[in-house]
Short mmCIF file of C-alpha atoms in Angstrom, two decimals:
data_model
loop_
_atom_site.label_atom_id
_atom_site.label_comp_id
_atom_site.label_asym_id
_atom_site.label_seq_id
_atom_site.Cartn_x
_atom_site.Cartn_y
_atom_site.Cartn_z
CA MET A 10 0.00 0.00 0.00
CA THR A 11 1.30 3.45 -0.88
CA ASP A 12 1.38 6.07 1.84
CA ALA A 13 1.15 9.07 -0.50
CA VAL A 14 -0.72 9.82 -3.72
CA PRO A 15 -0.36 12.87 -5.97
CA LEU A 16 -3.32 15.27 -6.42
CA VAL A 17 -3.03 14.65 -10.16
CA ASP A 18 -1.24 11.97 -12.11
CA TYR A 19 1.09 14.49 -13.77
CA LEU A 20 2.69 15.26 -10.40
CA VAL A 21 5.50 12.79 -9.75
CA LEU A 22 6.29 12.40 -6.04
CA GLY A 23 9.46 11.06 -4.39
CA ASP A 24 12.74 12.75 -3.46
CA ASP A 25 12.53 15.10 -6.40
CA PRO A 26 8.86 16.02 -6.94
CA HIS A 27 8.22 17.33 -10.46
CA LEU A 28 5.58 17.59 -13.15
CA VAL A 29 5.44 15.55 -16.34
CA THR A 30 3.60 16.01 -19.61
CA TYR A 31 2.53 13.73 -22.38
CA GLU A 32 4.75 14.94 -25.18
CA CYS A 33 3.74 14.15 -28.74
CA THR A 34 6.54 12.16 -30.39
CA SER A 35 5.69 13.69 -33.78
CA CYS A 36 5.45 17.41 -33.07
CA GLY A 37 6.54 17.91 -29.45
CA ALA A 38 3.23 19.40 -28.26
CA GLN A 39 2.75 18.86 -24.54
CA PHE A 40 -0.39 17.95 -22.63
CA PHE A 41 -1.25 17.33 -18.99
CA ASP A 42 -4.40 15.31 -19.53
CA HIS A 43 -4.93 11.74 -20.65
CA ARG A 44 -4.77 11.83 -24.45
CA ASN A 45 -6.68 10.32 -27.33
CA ALA A 46 -4.48 12.00 -29.91
CA CYS A 47 -2.45 15.17 -30.36
CA ALA A 48 -4.47 18.39 -30.68
CA SER A 49 -1.65 19.96 -32.66
CA CYS A 50 -0.78 17.33 -35.29
CA GLY A 51 -3.09 14.37 -34.72
CA GLY A 52 -0.24 12.06 -33.72
CA THR A 53 -1.12 9.18 -31.42
CA THR A 54 2.15 8.37 -29.66
CA PHE A 55 3.35 10.22 -26.60
CA GLU A 56 6.29 10.09 -24.23
CA LYS A 57 6.47 11.38 -20.69
CA ALA A 58 8.51 14.57 -20.52
CA ARG A 59 9.79 16.28 -17.39
CA VAL A 60 8.72 19.91 -16.83
CA ALA A 61 11.22 22.43 -15.46
CA LYS A 62 10.66 23.08 -11.75
CA THR A 63 11.25 26.81 -11.93
CA GLY A 64 9.58 29.37 -14.10
CA THR A 65 8.16 32.84 -14.57
CA LEU A 66 4.67 33.85 -13.47
CA ARG A 67 3.06 34.93 -16.73
CA THR A 68 -0.30 35.90 -15.29
CA PHE A 69 -2.37 35.50 -12.17
CA THR A 70 -5.55 36.46 -10.37
CA ILE A 71 -6.50 36.53 -6.73
CA VAL A 72 -9.81 34.70 -6.41
CA ASN A 73 -12.08 35.96 -3.62
CA PHE A 74 -15.34 34.33 -4.70
CA ALA A 75 -15.46 30.71 -5.82
CA MET A 76 -17.84 27.82 -6.07
CA PRO A 77 -19.00 26.36 -2.74
CA GLY A 78 -16.30 24.26 -1.08
CA VAL A 79 -13.35 26.09 -2.61
CA PRO A 80 -11.36 27.94 0.09
CA VAL A 81 -10.69 31.61 -0.75
CA PRO A 82 -8.75 33.73 -1.23
CA PHE A 83 -6.19 31.96 -3.37
CA ILE A 84 -3.83 33.01 -6.14
CA ALA A 85 -4.38 31.23 -9.45
CA GLY A 86 -1.80 31.65 -12.14
CA VAL A 87 0.00 30.41 -15.21
CA VAL A 88 3.73 29.74 -14.98
CA ASP A 89 6.04 29.58 -17.96
CA CYS A 90 8.35 26.68 -17.04
CA ASP A 91 11.03 26.90 -19.67
CA GLY A 92 8.54 27.05 -22.51
CA THR A 93 5.84 24.85 -21.00
CA SER A 94 2.77 26.68 -19.67
CA VAL A 95 1.59 25.27 -16.35
CA ARG A 96 -1.60 26.12 -14.49
CA GLY A 97 -1.23 26.29 -10.73
CA ASN A 98 -1.75 28.23 -7.56
CA VAL A 99 0.91 30.58 -6.26
CA ILE A 100 1.47 29.50 -2.67
CA ASN A 101 3.51 30.48 0.38
CA VAL A 102 2.91 34.18 -0.27
CA GLU A 103 0.21 36.56 0.95
CA PRO A 104 -2.68 36.70 -1.57
CA HIS A 105 -2.44 40.45 -2.11
CA PRO A 106 -1.49 42.34 -5.29
CA ASP A 107 1.41 43.98 -3.43
CA HIS A 108 3.06 40.58 -3.12
CA VAL A 109 2.30 38.96 -6.47
CA LYS A 110 3.58 40.34 -9.77
CA THR A 111 3.63 39.00 -13.29
CA GLY A 112 7.21 38.23 -14.27
CA MET A 113 8.18 37.01 -10.80
CA LYS A 114 10.35 33.89 -10.55
CA VAL A 115 8.66 30.93 -8.94
CA ARG A 116 9.45 27.29 -8.26
CA LEU A 117 7.44 24.12 -7.77
CA ALA A 118 6.47 23.34 -4.18
CA THR A 119 4.34 20.56 -2.74
CA TYR A 120 2.01 20.48 0.25
CA SER A 121 -0.25 18.01 2.02
CA LEU A 122 -3.96 17.84 1.32
CA GLY A 123 -4.45 15.56 4.33
CA LYS A 124 -4.86 11.84 4.90
CA ASP A 125 -7.80 9.69 3.94
CA GLY A 126 -9.46 6.96 5.99
CA ASP A 127 -6.67 4.52 5.08
CA GLY A 128 -3.98 6.92 6.25
CA VAL A 129 -2.93 7.72 2.69
CA GLU A 130 -1.74 11.30 2.29
CA ALA A 131 -2.59 13.28 -0.86
CA ILE A 132 0.09 15.70 -2.04
CA GLY A 133 -0.73 18.79 -4.07
CA PHE A 134 1.53 21.28 -5.79
CA GLY A 135 1.80 24.99 -6.31
CA PHE A 136 4.44 27.54 -7.16
CA GLU A 137 6.20 29.65 -4.54
CA PRO A 138 8.31 32.76 -5.04
CA VAL A 139 11.95 31.81 -5.50
CA ASN A 140 13.01 34.50 -3.05
CA ALA A 141 10.60 33.27 -0.36
CA ALA A 142 12.02 32.09 2.94
CA MET B 12 -28.52 45.32 -53.43
CA ALA B 13 -26.77 42.15 -54.52
CA SER B 14 -28.86 39.00 -54.78
CA ASP B 15 -26.28 36.86 -53.04
CA ASP B 16 -26.00 39.10 -49.99
CA ILE B 17 -27.94 38.38 -46.80
CA TYR B 18 -29.79 41.10 -44.90
CA ILE B 19 -31.27 41.55 -41.47
CA LEU B 20 -34.89 42.34 -42.19
CA GLY B 21 -36.23 42.55 -38.66
CA ILE B 22 -34.58 42.41 -35.26
CA ASN B 23 -35.65 42.84 -31.66
CA MET B 24 -34.36 42.54 -28.12
CA THR B 25 -36.38 42.51 -24.92
CA LYS B 26 -35.54 44.70 -22.00
CA PHE B 27 -32.61 43.00 -20.21
CA GLY B 28 -32.89 42.64 -16.45
CA LYS B 29 -35.14 40.90 -13.98
CA HIS B 30 -38.41 39.55 -15.38
CA PRO B 31 -39.90 37.70 -12.41
CA THR B 32 -43.25 37.11 -14.11
CA LEU B 33 -41.90 35.97 -17.50
CA ASP B 34 -40.34 32.60 -18.31
CA VAL B 35 -37.72 31.99 -20.98
CA LEU B 36 -40.44 31.12 -23.50
CA ASP B 37 -42.27 34.40 -22.85
CA LEU B 38 -39.03 36.28 -23.45
CA ALA B 39 -38.10 34.29 -26.57
CA SER B 40 -41.62 34.72 -27.97
CA GLU B 41 -41.61 38.45 -27.28
CA ALA B 42 -38.31 38.88 -29.15
CA THR B 43 -39.50 36.61 -31.99
CA LEU B 44 -42.81 38.40 -32.48
CA GLY B 45 -40.97 41.71 -32.22
CA ALA B 46 -38.46 40.70 -34.90
CA LEU B 47 -41.18 39.41 -37.25
CA SER B 48 -43.18 42.60 -36.81
CA ASP B 49 -40.07 44.77 -37.25
CA GLY B 50 -39.36 42.97 -40.53
CA GLY B 51 -42.97 43.14 -41.74
CA VAL B 52 -43.27 39.36 -42.13
CA SER B 53 -45.09 36.55 -40.33
CA ILE B 54 -43.98 33.20 -38.93
CA ARG B 55 -45.50 31.66 -42.12
CA ASP B 56 -42.75 33.38 -44.15
CA ILE B 57 -39.96 31.78 -42.13
CA GLY B 58 -38.19 28.80 -43.74
CA VAL B 59 -35.71 27.91 -41.01
CA ILE B 60 -35.19 28.59 -37.30
CA ALA B 61 -31.97 28.41 -35.27
CA ALA B 62 -32.42 28.90 -31.54
CA GLY B 63 -30.24 28.87 -28.46
CA ASN B 64 -30.80 28.67 -24.72
CA LEU B 65 -28.23 27.43 -22.22
CA SER B 66 -29.87 27.84 -18.84
CA GLY B 67 -31.72 24.63 -19.21
CA MET B 68 -35.17 24.16 -20.64
CA GLY B 69 -34.27 20.58 -21.41
CA THR B 70 -36.16 20.51 -24.67
CA GLY B 71 -35.44 22.60 -27.74
CA LEU B 72 -36.18 26.30 -27.45
CA GLY B 73 -36.88 26.50 -31.20
CA GLN B 74 -39.75 24.03 -31.13
CA ASP B 75 -41.10 25.49 -27.90
CA VAL B 76 -41.23 28.94 -29.49
CA GLN B 77 -42.97 27.46 -32.53
CA LYS B 78 -45.62 26.08 -30.18
CA GLN B 79 -46.24 29.63 -28.96
CA VAL B 80 -46.03 31.64 -32.17
CA GLY B 81 -46.72 29.25 -35.04
CA GLN B 82 -46.03 25.61 -35.86
CA THR B 83 -45.32 25.44 -39.56
CA GLY B 84 -43.26 22.27 -39.76
CA ILE B 85 -40.04 23.94 -40.90
CA PRO B 86 -36.58 22.70 -39.84
CA VAL B 87 -35.31 23.90 -36.46
CA PHE B 88 -31.70 23.84 -35.29
CA ASN B 89 -31.16 24.17 -31.54
CA VAL B 90 -27.61 25.41 -31.16
CA ALA B 91 -25.19 25.79 -28.27
CA ASN B 92 -21.76 27.45 -28.20
CA ALA B 93 -21.57 28.91 -24.68
CA CYS B 94 -21.62 32.73 -24.76
CA ALA B 95 -21.37 32.65 -28.57
CA THR B 96 -24.68 30.78 -28.88
CA GLY B 97 -26.63 33.77 -30.28
CA ALA B 98 -23.99 34.43 -32.91
CA THR B 99 -24.05 30.72 -33.73
CA ALA B 100 -27.82 30.86 -34.29
CA LEU B 101 -27.33 33.81 -36.66
CA ARG B 102 -24.50 32.04 -38.45
CA THR B 103 -26.63 28.89 -38.83
CA VAL B 104 -29.46 30.84 -40.46
CA MET B 105 -26.92 32.64 -42.67
CA MET B 106 -25.60 29.30 -43.91
CA ALA B 107 -29.09 27.99 -44.67
CA LEU B 108 -29.91 31.13 -46.67
CA LYS B 109 -26.53 31.13 -48.44
CA ALA B 110 -27.04 27.47 -49.31
CA GLY B 111 -30.34 28.33 -50.96
CA GLU B 112 -32.43 26.18 -48.60
CA CYS B 113 -34.88 29.03 -48.05
CA GLU B 114 -35.19 32.80 -48.40
CA ILE B 115 -36.14 33.95 -44.90
CA GLY B 116 -34.90 32.58 -41.59
CA LEU B 117 -35.16 33.32 -37.90
CA ALA B 118 -32.45 33.30 -35.19
CA ILE B 119 -33.42 33.37 -31.51
CA GLY B 120 -31.49 33.48 -28.24
CA ALA B 121 -33.08 33.63 -24.80
CA GLU B 122 -32.01 33.19 -21.20
CA LYS B 123 -33.27 33.42 -17.61
CA LEU B 124 -30.26 34.16 -15.43
CA SER B 125 -31.33 36.70 -12.80
CA GLY B 126 -29.81 35.75 -9.49
CA ALA B 127 -27.89 32.84 -11.02
CA GLY B 128 -24.72 33.78 -9.15
CA MET B 129 -21.38 32.73 -10.50
CA LEU B 130 -21.55 30.53 -13.55
CA GLY B 131 -19.47 27.39 -13.69
CA LEU B 132 -19.57 23.76 -12.78
CA ALA B 133 -19.54 22.82 -9.11
CA GLU B 134 -17.27 19.84 -8.61
CA ALA B 135 -18.29 16.84 -6.56
CA PRO B 136 -16.93 16.97 -3.01
CA SER B 137 -14.05 14.67 -2.08
CA GLU B 138 -14.82 11.28 -0.68
CA ASP B 139 -13.16 9.68 2.32
CA ARG B 140 -10.64 7.87 0.11
CA TRP B 141 -8.24 9.47 -2.38
CA VAL B 142 -9.38 7.90 -5.64
CA PRO B 143 -7.95 9.19 -8.94
CA LYS B 144 -10.67 10.31 -11.32
CA GLY B 145 -11.03 11.96 -14.67
CA ARG B 146 -8.53 12.88 -17.33
CA PHE B 147 -5.98 14.23 -14.85
CA GLY B 148 -6.30 11.32 -12.43
CA ALA B 149 -7.31 13.86 -9.79
CA VAL B 150 -7.95 12.66 -6.23
CA ALA B 151 -9.75 15.91 -5.24
CA PRO B 152 -11.55 18.76 -7.00
CA LEU B 153 -9.02 20.91 -8.85
CA ASP B 154 -10.73 24.32 -8.92
CA GLY B 155 -8.99 26.38 -6.28
CA ARG B 156 -6.19 23.83 -5.93
CA ILE B 157 -4.76 24.05 -9.44
CA GLY B 158 -5.73 27.53 -10.51
CA THR B 159 -9.27 28.55 -11.31
CA ALA B 160 -11.76 27.61 -13.99
CA ALA B 161 -14.32 30.20 -12.85
CA MET B 162 -14.95 32.95 -15.36
CA PRO B 163 -13.99 36.07 -13.34
CA GLY B 164 -10.57 34.56 -12.60
CA VAL B 165 -9.99 33.18 -16.09
CA PHE B 166 -10.64 36.56 -17.69
CA ALA B 167 -8.71 38.37 -14.96
CA GLN B 168 -5.68 36.32 -16.02
CA VAL B 169 -6.32 37.15 -19.67
CA GLY B 170 -6.14 40.87 -18.83
CA LEU B 171 -3.04 40.62 -16.63
CA GLU B 172 -1.30 38.45 -19.21
CA TYR B 173 -1.79 41.26 -21.73
CA GLY B 174 -0.25 43.61 -19.17
CA HIS B 175 2.68 41.25 -18.73
CA ARG B 176 3.33 41.28 -22.48
CA TYR B 177 2.83 44.95 -23.20
CA GLY B 178 2.77 46.82 -19.88
CA GLY B 179 0.58 49.72 -18.83
CA VAL B 180 -2.30 47.87 -17.15
CA SER B 181 -3.49 48.50 -13.61
CA PHE B 182 -6.51 47.82 -11.42
CA GLU B 183 -7.57 51.43 -12.01
CA LEU B 184 -7.26 51.15 -15.81
CA PHE B 185 -9.67 48.20 -15.86
CA ALA B 186 -12.04 50.09 -13.53
CA ARG B 187 -11.99 53.05 -15.94
CA ILE B 188 -12.91 50.76 -18.86
CA SER B 189 -15.84 49.53 -16.79
CA ALA B 190 -16.83 53.11 -15.88
CA LYS B 191 -17.01 53.94 -19.60
CA ASN B 192 -19.51 51.15 -20.21
CA HIS B 193 -21.61 51.92 -17.14
CA ASP B 194 -21.66 55.53 -18.31
CA HIS B 195 -22.79 54.47 -21.81
CA SER B 196 -25.66 52.42 -20.38
CA THR B 197 -27.38 55.49 -18.97
CA LEU B 198 -28.66 56.18 -22.51
CA ASN B 199 -29.94 52.64 -23.10
CA PRO B 200 -33.45 52.05 -21.72
CA LEU B 201 -33.17 48.30 -22.47
CA ALA B 202 -30.01 47.83 -20.35
CA ALA B 203 -30.26 45.87 -17.11
CA TYR B 204 -28.41 48.63 -15.28
CA THR B 205 -28.59 52.23 -16.43
CA LYS B 206 -26.57 53.76 -13.64
CA SER B 207 -23.34 55.65 -14.04
CA MET B 208 -20.60 54.56 -11.62
CA THR B 209 -17.43 56.41 -10.66
CA VAL B 210 -14.05 54.71 -10.91
CA GLU B 211 -13.85 54.86 -7.10
CA GLN B 212 -17.23 53.15 -6.74
CA ILE B 213 -16.21 50.43 -9.18
CA MET B 214 -12.91 49.83 -7.38
CA GLY B 215 -14.74 49.76 -4.06
CA GLU B 216 -17.19 47.05 -5.15
CA PRO B 217 -16.61 43.50 -3.82
CA MET B 218 -13.51 41.97 -5.43
CA MET B 219 -14.46 38.83 -7.35
CA ALA B 220 -11.10 37.89 -8.85
CA TYR B 221 -8.41 40.57 -8.85
CA PRO B 222 -8.53 42.90 -10.72
CA ASN B 223 -12.22 42.31 -11.55
CA THR B 224 -14.67 43.69 -8.99
CA ARG B 225 -18.37 42.89 -9.22
CA ALA B 226 -19.10 46.00 -11.32
CA MET B 227 -16.44 44.85 -13.80
CA CYS B 228 -18.18 41.49 -14.37
CA SER B 229 -20.97 40.88 -16.85
CA ALA B 230 -24.40 41.12 -15.30
CA ASN B 231 -26.45 37.92 -15.12
CA CYS B 232 -29.95 38.82 -16.21
CA ASP B 233 -33.01 37.69 -18.14
CA GLY B 234 -33.48 38.61 -21.76
CA ALA B 235 -33.99 37.51 -25.33
CA ALA B 236 -33.18 38.69 -28.82
CA ALA B 237 -34.27 37.52 -32.25
CA ALA B 238 -33.48 38.39 -35.85
CA VAL B 239 -35.17 37.73 -39.19
CA LEU B 240 -32.72 37.30 -42.07
CA VAL B 241 -33.58 37.51 -45.75
CA THR B 242 -31.76 36.89 -49.02
CA GLY B 243 -30.98 39.90 -51.20
CA GLU B 244 -33.00 38.31 -53.99
CA ARG B 245 -36.15 38.09 -51.87
CA LEU B 246 -35.60 41.56 -50.41
CA LYS B 247 -35.77 43.01 -53.93
CA SER B 248 -39.44 42.02 -54.07
CA MET B 249 -40.24 43.70 -50.74
CA SER B 250 -41.42 47.23 -49.97
CA THR B 251 -39.21 50.30 -50.19
CA GLU B 252 -39.54 50.73 -46.44
CA GLN B 253 -38.36 47.16 -45.80
CA GLN B 254 -35.44 47.64 -48.22
CA LYS B 255 -34.47 50.92 -46.60
CA ARG B 256 -34.43 49.51 -43.08
CA ALA B 257 -32.75 46.22 -44.02
CA VAL B 258 -29.17 45.96 -42.77
CA LYS B 259 -26.60 44.08 -44.83
CA VAL B 260 -24.67 41.29 -43.12
CA ALA B 261 -21.34 42.14 -44.73
CA ALA B 262 -19.49 39.43 -42.82
CA SER B 263 -20.52 36.49 -40.67
CA VAL B 264 -17.69 34.47 -39.18
CA LEU B 265 -17.28 31.79 -36.52
CA THR B 266 -13.89 30.50 -35.42
CA THR B 267 -12.50 28.12 -32.79
CA ASP B 268 -9.04 27.81 -31.25
CA PRO B 269 -6.20 26.63 -33.43
CA TRP B 270 -3.72 24.67 -31.30
CA GLU B 271 -1.10 26.78 -29.55
CA GLU B 272 1.26 26.07 -26.69
CA GLY B 273 -0.53 26.77 -23.42
CA CYS B 274 -4.00 27.07 -24.94
CA GLN B 275 -5.28 24.15 -22.86
CA VAL B 276 -3.82 25.61 -19.66
CA LEU B 277 -5.43 29.05 -19.91
CA PRO B 278 -7.99 29.69 -22.66
CA ASN B 279 -6.40 31.84 -25.34
CA ILE B 280 -9.23 34.14 -26.33
CA ASN B 281 -6.94 36.24 -28.49
CA THR B 282 -5.94 34.13 -31.47
CA LEU B 283 -9.41 32.96 -32.45
CA THR B 284 -10.71 36.54 -32.16
CA ARG B 285 -7.89 37.88 -34.34
CA ASN B 286 -8.57 35.11 -36.86
CA ALA B 287 -12.30 35.87 -36.90
CA ALA B 288 -11.70 39.61 -37.22
CA ALA B 289 -9.21 39.20 -40.07
CA LEU B 290 -11.62 36.96 -41.97
CA ALA B 291 -14.56 39.30 -41.30
CA TYR B 292 -12.71 42.40 -42.52
CA GLU B 293 -11.74 40.48 -45.65
CA GLN B 294 -15.30 39.24 -46.27
CA ALA B 295 -16.78 42.70 -45.75
CA GLY B 296 -14.04 44.53 -47.62
CA VAL B 297 -13.70 47.03 -44.79
CA SER B 298 -10.87 47.88 -42.42
CA PRO B 299 -11.04 48.61 -38.68
CA GLU B 300 -10.78 52.35 -39.44
CA ASP B 301 -14.08 52.13 -41.33
CA LEU B 302 -16.03 51.02 -38.25
CA ASP B 303 -18.44 53.60 -36.85
CA LEU B 304 -19.16 51.53 -33.75
CA VAL B 305 -18.23 48.21 -32.17
CA GLU B 306 -20.09 46.00 -29.71
CA LEU B 307 -17.47 43.64 -28.28
CA HIS B 308 -17.61 40.90 -25.66
CA ASP B 309 -16.77 42.71 -22.41
CA CYS B 310 -17.78 39.76 -20.23
CA PHE B 311 -15.24 41.32 -17.85
CA ALA B 312 -13.46 44.67 -17.97
CA THR B 313 -10.19 42.77 -18.43
CA ALA B 314 -11.59 41.18 -21.61
CA GLU B 315 -12.58 44.47 -23.23
CA LEU B 316 -8.98 45.70 -23.18
CA VAL B 317 -7.54 42.70 -25.04
CA HIS B 318 -10.29 42.77 -27.65
CA TYR B 319 -9.38 46.34 -28.73
CA ASP B 320 -6.19 44.68 -29.87
CA ASN B 321 -7.70 41.39 -31.11
CA LEU B 322 -10.23 43.23 -33.30
CA MET B 323 -7.33 45.35 -34.58
CA LEU B 324 -8.93 48.60 -33.47
CA CYS B 325 -5.37 49.59 -32.47
CA PRO B 326 -1.86 48.51 -33.43
CA GLU B 327 -0.70 45.27 -31.81
CA GLY B 328 0.17 45.93 -28.17
CA GLY B 329 -1.55 49.31 -28.27
CA ALA B 330 -4.79 48.62 -26.40
CA VAL B 331 -3.91 50.73 -23.36
CA ASP B 332 -2.98 53.73 -25.54
CA PHE B 333 -6.16 53.20 -27.55
CA PHE B 334 -8.26 53.41 -24.40
CA GLU B 335 -6.28 56.34 -23.00
CA SER B 336 -6.83 58.27 -26.23
CA GLY B 337 -10.58 58.22 -25.60
CA ALA B 338 -11.19 56.35 -28.87
CA PRO B 339 -13.67 53.78 -27.45
CA THR B 340 -15.94 56.31 -25.70
CA ARG B 341 -19.19 57.20 -27.46
CA ASP B 342 -17.78 60.47 -28.77
CA GLY B 343 -14.41 58.92 -29.66
CA LYS B 344 -12.92 57.65 -32.91
CA THR B 345 -14.24 54.07 -32.56
CA PRO B 346 -17.10 53.97 -30.01
CA VAL B 347 -17.09 50.61 -28.20
CA ASN B 348 -20.08 49.21 -26.32
CA VAL B 349 -22.33 52.26 -26.51
CA SER B 350 -25.11 49.90 -25.36
CA GLY B 351 -23.41 49.64 -21.96
CA GLY B 352 -21.83 46.32 -22.83
CA LEU B 353 -22.21 43.07 -20.95
CA GLU B 354 -21.10 44.75 -17.73
CA SER B 355 -24.08 47.11 -17.68
CA LYS B 356 -26.55 46.19 -20.43
CA GLY B 357 -26.31 42.63 -19.14
CA HIS B 358 -25.41 39.19 -20.43
CA PRO B 359 -28.32 36.76 -20.87
CA ILE B 360 -25.88 34.30 -22.42
CA ALA B 361 -27.63 32.95 -25.53
CA ALA B 362 -29.29 36.30 -26.30
CA THR B 363 -26.04 38.28 -26.28
CA GLY B 364 -24.81 37.37 -29.77
CA ILE B 365 -28.04 38.66 -31.32
CA ALA B 366 -28.56 41.61 -28.96
CA ASN B 367 -25.20 43.09 -29.93
CA VAL B 368 -26.23 42.88 -33.60
CA TRP B 369 -29.54 44.57 -32.66
CA GLU B 370 -27.56 47.43 -31.13
CA ILE B 371 -25.52 47.91 -34.31
CA CYS B 372 -28.61 47.70 -36.54
CA HIS B 373 -30.36 50.27 -34.37
CA HIS B 374 -27.59 52.80 -35.09
CA LEU B 375 -27.24 51.93 -38.78
CA ARG B 376 -30.98 52.52 -39.18
CA GLY B 377 -30.69 55.83 -37.34
CA GLU B 378 -33.20 54.64 -34.75
CA ALA B 379 -31.03 54.70 -31.60
CA GLY B 380 -32.55 57.86 -30.14
CA PRO B 381 -30.44 59.74 -27.59
CA ARG B 382 -27.55 57.31 -27.89
CA GLN B 383 -27.45 57.39 -31.71
CA ILE B 384 -23.94 57.43 -33.16
CA SER B 385 -24.45 59.98 -35.92
CA ASN B 386 -24.06 58.90 -39.53
CA ALA B 387 -23.21 55.32 -38.59
CA VAL B 388 -22.70 53.21 -41.72
CA VAL B 389 -20.64 50.19 -40.65
CA GLY B 390 -20.50 48.39 -37.31
CA LEU B 391 -19.02 45.21 -35.85
CA ALA B 392 -20.48 42.81 -33.27
CA HIS B 393 -18.23 40.33 -31.47
CA VAL B 394 -18.79 37.51 -28.97
CA ILE B 395 -16.63 34.86 -27.33
CA GLY B 396 -17.93 31.64 -25.86
CA LEU B 397 -15.32 29.84 -23.79
CA GLY B 398 -14.31 26.50 -25.08
CA SER B 399 -13.89 28.47 -27.34
CA THR B 400 -15.97 29.97 -30.13
CA CYS B 401 -15.66 33.48 -31.52
CA GLY B 402 -18.41 35.09 -33.57
CA VAL B 403 -17.88 38.28 -35.55
CA HIS B 404 -20.57 39.98 -37.63
CA ILE B 405 -20.00 43.13 -39.65
CA LEU B 406 -23.17 45.04 -40.51
CA GLU B 407 -23.62 47.71 -43.15
CA LYS B 408 -26.35 50.26 -43.64
CA SER B 409 -28.38 49.63 -46.80
CA ALA B 410 -27.41 51.91 -49.67
#
């Protein structure tokens, strides 16, 4: 029995947590979701590709109102990880526009979502400012 | 008039806002009867109907409207393309007329959304075991954990991404764009809200998703719009009055997203709009400088800014300067959203893509009353439905 599961299957846990994509072997397009075929070229073969763990925050928003059950406020953003766009929350920083800027350098960070009834811990990910403590 | 052109013969929108005593069918029927009457035709003249409604009647709006205003056995297409549903209904009728299937068609969009709150899909709550589900193998709901899929936040990111690329954006800038539209709405008796708001008031409203406050979000409301389209050939046999008031559909375009890096991570509402605009200008043989007014999809203040650029109303990267120059105000070079836009006129989803065409037609016919843009000859109506679909229609005053 495993004692930890990732929030999504494109988060690889272990000593060096990182994200992976399905990369199209024909055209190099990258996808995070389970694939039927490539949306760019129609190719049907994919290889797992590692995503850079640091990147630049290309855009963000600070969400104050969300669907029921979603804790607010949180910072949602898109991070350019060496050419791969990644959706994620910006974490370990105060959710206030004074502390979040487009262009800021961020890095992948993981956190616990808690344990289930079997004692299995789910691990999520976000991006934290590189200059954070 | 050319035989192979298509014209808007009659068009109508209901008052947008709260209609507690009317259901979606009442609203759709009111707009339909209004459009037929405006065009001087009856339901018996209609050869095809395309209708859209997203807020859930279950059955087809088109057939339900027929059962209220006239069942003639003609083909009905119930269409859905998110916020571009109205434009899709228009486009569907255009294609039927262009294909020679019939000479007169009807497009309808109607919605009941007052008090609907934030639109989006609520995810199922987590269970007591982490079980991977769906196409990401997710063990818990992702909204709020991996970014946001809710509209105010998605479009907030679209606006700030533009700022990241070109600079010059701020919370206050987006509030000023919103203030322009709220100001415009004071002249539109059919708008859901007709109240001017100061930039300070807008910035002081509850923050939905930075930098979009509530006043910078499109207003959920009830409303319907309908249009009767006719072929140029058939219009030739109609009265002088009908010919004079008919508005030429100089371009009718729908596009979806071509694949681009990152487009599945954050919707790219820019490329498909640029593609639609380029094709529409080519079809119509006009350039952005020729436009006397534009109704664009300001579902959020952050969206309006990027569409100045996407519709090529300014040089690439120049949307902030375009706004600062005063160009998109009603007395500016290219008035944008003189109806009040989605932020103030309101956004009854499926009606929006026909209501914005109604607004343009109203000006081209010289019937817009106190908010008339003088000597308007050419106008453009634009919508985006996430997923995505972009609809662009260019309308021209009849010669």
